[in-house]
mmCIF file of C-alpha atoms in Angstrom:
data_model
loop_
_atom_site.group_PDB
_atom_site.id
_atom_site.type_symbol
_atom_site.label_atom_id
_atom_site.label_comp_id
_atom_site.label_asym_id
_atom_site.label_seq_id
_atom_site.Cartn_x
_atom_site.Cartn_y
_atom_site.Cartn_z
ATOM 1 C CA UNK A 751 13.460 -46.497 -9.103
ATOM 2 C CA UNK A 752 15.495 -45.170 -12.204
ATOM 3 C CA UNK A 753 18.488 -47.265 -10.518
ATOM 4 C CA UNK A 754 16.631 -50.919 -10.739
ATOM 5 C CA UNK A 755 17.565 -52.875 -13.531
ATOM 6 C CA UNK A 756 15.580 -56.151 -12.773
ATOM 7 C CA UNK A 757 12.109 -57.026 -13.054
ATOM 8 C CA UNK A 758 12.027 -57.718 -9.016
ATOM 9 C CA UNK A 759 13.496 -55.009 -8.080
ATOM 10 C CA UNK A 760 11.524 -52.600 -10.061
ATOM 11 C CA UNK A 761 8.096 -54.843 -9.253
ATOM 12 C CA UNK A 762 9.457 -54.337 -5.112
ATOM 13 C CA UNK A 763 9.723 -50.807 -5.421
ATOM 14 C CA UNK A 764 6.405 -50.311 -7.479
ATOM 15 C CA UNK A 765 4.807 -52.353 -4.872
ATOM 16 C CA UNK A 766 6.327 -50.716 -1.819
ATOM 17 C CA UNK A 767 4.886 -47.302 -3.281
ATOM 18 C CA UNK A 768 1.682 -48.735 -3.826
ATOM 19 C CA UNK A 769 1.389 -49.263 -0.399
ATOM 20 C CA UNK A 770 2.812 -46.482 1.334
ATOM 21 C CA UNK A 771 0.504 -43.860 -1.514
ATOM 22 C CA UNK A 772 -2.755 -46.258 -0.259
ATOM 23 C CA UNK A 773 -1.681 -45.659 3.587
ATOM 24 C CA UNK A 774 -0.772 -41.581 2.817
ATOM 25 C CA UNK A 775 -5.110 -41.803 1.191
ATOM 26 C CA UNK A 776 -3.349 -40.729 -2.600
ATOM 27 C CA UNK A 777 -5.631 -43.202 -4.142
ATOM 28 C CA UNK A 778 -4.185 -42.102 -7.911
ATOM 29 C CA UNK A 779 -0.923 -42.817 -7.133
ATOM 30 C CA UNK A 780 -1.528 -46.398 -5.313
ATOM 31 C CA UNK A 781 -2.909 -47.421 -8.407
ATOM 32 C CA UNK A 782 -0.633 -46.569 -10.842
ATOM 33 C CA UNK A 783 2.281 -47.590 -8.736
ATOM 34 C CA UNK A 784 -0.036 -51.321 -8.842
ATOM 35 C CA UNK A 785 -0.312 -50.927 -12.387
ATOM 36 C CA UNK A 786 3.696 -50.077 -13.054
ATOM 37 C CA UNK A 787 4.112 -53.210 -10.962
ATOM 38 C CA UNK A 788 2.240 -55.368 -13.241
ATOM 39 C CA UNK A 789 4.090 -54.264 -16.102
ATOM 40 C CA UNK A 790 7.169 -54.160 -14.765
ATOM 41 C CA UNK A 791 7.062 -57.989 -14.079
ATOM 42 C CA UNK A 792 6.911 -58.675 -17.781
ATOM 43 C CA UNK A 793 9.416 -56.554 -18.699
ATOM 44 C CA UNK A 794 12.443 -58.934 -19.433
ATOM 45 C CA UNK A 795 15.470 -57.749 -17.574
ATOM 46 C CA UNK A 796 19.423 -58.786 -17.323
ATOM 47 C CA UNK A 797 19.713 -61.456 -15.132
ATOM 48 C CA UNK A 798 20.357 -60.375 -11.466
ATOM 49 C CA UNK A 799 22.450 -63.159 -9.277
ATOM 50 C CA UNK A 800 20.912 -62.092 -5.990
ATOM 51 C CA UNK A 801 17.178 -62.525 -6.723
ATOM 52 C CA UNK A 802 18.518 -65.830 -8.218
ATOM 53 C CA UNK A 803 20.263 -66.708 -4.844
ATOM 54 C CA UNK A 804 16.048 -66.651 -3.430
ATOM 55 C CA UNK A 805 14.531 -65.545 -0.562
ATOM 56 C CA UNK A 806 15.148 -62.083 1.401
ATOM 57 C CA UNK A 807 16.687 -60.912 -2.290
ATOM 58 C CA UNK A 808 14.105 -62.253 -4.676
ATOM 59 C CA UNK A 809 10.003 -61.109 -4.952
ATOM 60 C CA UNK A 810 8.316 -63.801 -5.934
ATOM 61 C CA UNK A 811 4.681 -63.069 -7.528
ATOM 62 C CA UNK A 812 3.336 -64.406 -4.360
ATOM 63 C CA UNK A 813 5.036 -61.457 -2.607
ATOM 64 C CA UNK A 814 3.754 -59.251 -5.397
ATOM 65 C CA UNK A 815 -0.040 -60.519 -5.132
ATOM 66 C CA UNK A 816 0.323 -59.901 -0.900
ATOM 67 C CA UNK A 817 1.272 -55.901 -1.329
ATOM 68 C CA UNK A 818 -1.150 -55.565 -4.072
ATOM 69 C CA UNK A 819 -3.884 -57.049 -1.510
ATOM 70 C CA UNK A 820 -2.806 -54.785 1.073
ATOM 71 C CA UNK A 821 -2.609 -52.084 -1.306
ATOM 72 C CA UNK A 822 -6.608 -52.831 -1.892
ATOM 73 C CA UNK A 823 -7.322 -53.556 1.156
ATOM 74 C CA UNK A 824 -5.996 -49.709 2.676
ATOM 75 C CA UNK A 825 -7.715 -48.553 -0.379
ATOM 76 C CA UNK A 826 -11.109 -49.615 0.526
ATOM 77 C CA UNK A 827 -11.781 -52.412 -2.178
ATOM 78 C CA UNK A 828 -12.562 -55.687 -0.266
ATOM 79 C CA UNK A 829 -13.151 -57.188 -3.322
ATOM 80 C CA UNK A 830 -9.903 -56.817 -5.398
ATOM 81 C CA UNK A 831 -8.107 -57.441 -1.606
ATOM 82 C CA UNK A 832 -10.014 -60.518 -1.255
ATOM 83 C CA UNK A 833 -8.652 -61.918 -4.841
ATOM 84 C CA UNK A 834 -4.968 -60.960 -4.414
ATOM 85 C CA UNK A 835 -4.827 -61.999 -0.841
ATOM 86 C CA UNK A 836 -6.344 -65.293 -1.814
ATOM 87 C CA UNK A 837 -3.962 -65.340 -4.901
ATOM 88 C CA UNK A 838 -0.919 -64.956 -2.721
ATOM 89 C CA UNK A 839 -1.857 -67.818 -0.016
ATOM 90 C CA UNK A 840 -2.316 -69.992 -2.784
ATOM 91 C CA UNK A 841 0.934 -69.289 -3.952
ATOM 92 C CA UNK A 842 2.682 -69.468 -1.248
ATOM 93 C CA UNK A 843 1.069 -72.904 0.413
ATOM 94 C CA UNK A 844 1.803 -74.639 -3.434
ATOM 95 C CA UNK A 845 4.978 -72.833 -4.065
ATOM 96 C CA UNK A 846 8.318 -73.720 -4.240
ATOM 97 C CA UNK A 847 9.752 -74.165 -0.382
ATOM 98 C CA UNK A 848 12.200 -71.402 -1.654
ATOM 99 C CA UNK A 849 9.812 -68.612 -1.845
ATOM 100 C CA UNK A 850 7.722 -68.974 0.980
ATOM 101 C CA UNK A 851 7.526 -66.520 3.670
ATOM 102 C CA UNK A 852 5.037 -67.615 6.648
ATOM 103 C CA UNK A 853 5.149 -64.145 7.960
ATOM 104 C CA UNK A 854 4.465 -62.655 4.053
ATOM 105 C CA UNK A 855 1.643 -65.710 4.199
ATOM 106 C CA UNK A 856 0.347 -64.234 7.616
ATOM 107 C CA UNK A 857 -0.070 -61.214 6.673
ATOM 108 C CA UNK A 858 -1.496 -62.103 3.654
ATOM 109 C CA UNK A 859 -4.055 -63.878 5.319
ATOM 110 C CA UNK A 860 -4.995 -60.638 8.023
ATOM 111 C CA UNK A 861 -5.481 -58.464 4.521
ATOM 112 C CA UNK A 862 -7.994 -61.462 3.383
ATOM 113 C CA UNK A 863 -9.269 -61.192 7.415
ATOM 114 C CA UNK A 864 -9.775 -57.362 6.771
ATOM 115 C CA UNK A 865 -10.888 -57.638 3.063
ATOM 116 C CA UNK A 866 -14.182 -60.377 4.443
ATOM 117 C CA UNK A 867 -14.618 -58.425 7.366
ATOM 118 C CA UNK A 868 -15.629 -54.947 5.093
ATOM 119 C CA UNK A 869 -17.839 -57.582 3.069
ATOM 120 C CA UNK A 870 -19.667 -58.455 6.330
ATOM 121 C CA UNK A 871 -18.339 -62.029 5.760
ATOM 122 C CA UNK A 872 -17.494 -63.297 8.962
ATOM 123 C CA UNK A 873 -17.385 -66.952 8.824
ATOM 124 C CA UNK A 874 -14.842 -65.880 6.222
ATOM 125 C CA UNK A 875 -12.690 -63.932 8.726
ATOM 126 C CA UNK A 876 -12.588 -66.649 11.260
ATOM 127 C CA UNK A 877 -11.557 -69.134 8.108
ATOM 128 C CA UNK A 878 -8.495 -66.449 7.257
ATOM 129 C CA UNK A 879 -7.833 -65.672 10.728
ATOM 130 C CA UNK A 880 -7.852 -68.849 12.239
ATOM 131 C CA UNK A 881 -3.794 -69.745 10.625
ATOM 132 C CA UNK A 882 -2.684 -66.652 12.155
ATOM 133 C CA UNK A 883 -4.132 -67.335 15.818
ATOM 134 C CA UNK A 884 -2.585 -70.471 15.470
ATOM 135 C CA UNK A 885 0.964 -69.560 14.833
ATOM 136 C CA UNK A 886 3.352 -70.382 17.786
ATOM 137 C CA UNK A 887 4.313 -67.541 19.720
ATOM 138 C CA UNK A 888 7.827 -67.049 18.595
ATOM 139 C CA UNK A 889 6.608 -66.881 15.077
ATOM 140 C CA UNK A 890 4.081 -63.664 15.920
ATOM 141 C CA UNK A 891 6.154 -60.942 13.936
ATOM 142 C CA UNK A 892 5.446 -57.278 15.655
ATOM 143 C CA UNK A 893 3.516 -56.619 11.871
ATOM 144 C CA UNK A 894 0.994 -59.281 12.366
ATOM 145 C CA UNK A 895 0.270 -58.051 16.028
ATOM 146 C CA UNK A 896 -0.750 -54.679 14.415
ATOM 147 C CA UNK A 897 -2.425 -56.363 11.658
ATOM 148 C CA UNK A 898 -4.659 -58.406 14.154
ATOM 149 C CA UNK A 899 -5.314 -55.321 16.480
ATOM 150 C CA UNK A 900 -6.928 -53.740 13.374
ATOM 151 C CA UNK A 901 -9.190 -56.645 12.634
ATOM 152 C CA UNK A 902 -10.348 -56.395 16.395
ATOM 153 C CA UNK A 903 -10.959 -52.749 16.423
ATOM 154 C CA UNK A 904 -13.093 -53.558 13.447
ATOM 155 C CA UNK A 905 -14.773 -56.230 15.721
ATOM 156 C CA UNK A 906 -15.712 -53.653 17.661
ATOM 157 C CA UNK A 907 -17.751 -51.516 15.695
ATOM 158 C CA UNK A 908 -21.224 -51.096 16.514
ATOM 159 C CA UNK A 909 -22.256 -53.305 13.770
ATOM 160 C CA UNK A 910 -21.113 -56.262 14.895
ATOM 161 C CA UNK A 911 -22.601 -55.627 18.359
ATOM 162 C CA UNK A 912 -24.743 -58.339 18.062
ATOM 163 C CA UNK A 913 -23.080 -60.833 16.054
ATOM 164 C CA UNK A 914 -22.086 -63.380 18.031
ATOM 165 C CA UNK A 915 -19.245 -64.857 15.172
ATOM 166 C CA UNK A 916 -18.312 -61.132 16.022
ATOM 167 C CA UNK A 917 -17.477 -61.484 19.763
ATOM 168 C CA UNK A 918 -16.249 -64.903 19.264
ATOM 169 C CA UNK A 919 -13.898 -64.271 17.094
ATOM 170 C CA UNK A 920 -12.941 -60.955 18.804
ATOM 171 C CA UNK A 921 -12.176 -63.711 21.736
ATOM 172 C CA UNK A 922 -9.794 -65.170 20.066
ATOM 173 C CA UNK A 923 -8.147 -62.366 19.224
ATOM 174 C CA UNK A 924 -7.881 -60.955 22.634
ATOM 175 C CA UNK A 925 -5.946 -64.623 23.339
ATOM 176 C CA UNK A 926 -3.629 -64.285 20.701
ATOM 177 C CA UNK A 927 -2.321 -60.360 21.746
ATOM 178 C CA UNK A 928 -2.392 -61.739 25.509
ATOM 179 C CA UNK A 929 -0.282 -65.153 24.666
ATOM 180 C CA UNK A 930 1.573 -62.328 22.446
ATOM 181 C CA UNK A 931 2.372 -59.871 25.159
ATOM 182 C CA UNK A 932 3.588 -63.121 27.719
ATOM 183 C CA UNK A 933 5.917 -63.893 25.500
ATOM 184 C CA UNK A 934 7.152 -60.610 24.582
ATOM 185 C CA UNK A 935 7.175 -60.192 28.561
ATOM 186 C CA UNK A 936 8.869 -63.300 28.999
ATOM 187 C CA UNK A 937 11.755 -62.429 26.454
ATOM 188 C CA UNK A 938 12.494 -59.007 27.976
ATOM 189 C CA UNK A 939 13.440 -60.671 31.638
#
């Protein structure tokens, strides 16, 4: 971090230790690290040609919203999780062409999943779910396979035992990982 000298750079790594402090349980340090990413964003910075080149190099605030949702979501708070996810699939579906990421949108959309599922909100899930089943095979990155297999182990706590939205939309999900797992299968032979 004492090496970035652009906004995106510092807002990446702030974000990228937001996450990985949320997933270690230092709940301090998440937030902070959230915080320093805020601030770092309005910070104005020399002008750095490779986030101006776009994509892969840049982090657009879209990207920034997405980690801060995850960051929420690990930390327990469907409600802020709920509000950035949301915030970065708007982003990205009325964004520039430039900075959108479908897999970054994805996974977006699983924290939203996870964020409505903890609020008992299932219609919800299925709504935020329901682009991610869809996705074609070939566009199921190994990330969102994890990121659905924790949104069905969710499914599957006894509190949804008698939901039926519950078991339907733990149906779908068992689809998606076994259309997942042909085509993985059908790439290795």
């Amino acid at each position: 971090q004492p090496f970035a000298v652009t906004a995106d750079s510092r807002v990446r790594l702030a974000g990228l230790e937001a996450r990985a402090a949320a997933r270690a349980g230092d709940r301090r340090l998440a937030l902070d690290a959230l915080d320093r990413a805020a601030r770092a964003r309005d910070v104005s910075a020399p002008d750095d040609e490779l986030a101006d080149f776009g994509g892969l190099l840049s982090f657009p605030v879209a990207k920034q919203h997405y980690y801060a949702g995850s960051t929420y979501a690990l930390l327990g708070e469907p409600d802020r999780a709920e509000e950035n996810a949301l915030l970065a699939i708007g982003m990205y579906e009325t964004g520039p062409v430039e900075q959108r990421s479908y897999g970054d949108e994805a996974l977006a959309r699983v924290d939203l999943t996870m964020a409505r599922l903890a609020l008992d909100d299932l219609d919800g899930a299925r709504e935020a779910l329901r682009p991610v089943l869809a996705l074609p095979a070939e566009r199921r990155i190994e990330q969102l396979s994890v990121g659905v297999g924790r949104a069905r182990s969710v499914l599957a706590l006894p509190r949804y035992a008698r939901a039926s939205a519950a078991r339907e939309i733990a149906q779908d999900v068992d689809q998606y990982q076994a259309e997942s797992l042909t085509h993985s299968l059908l790439l290795t032979q």
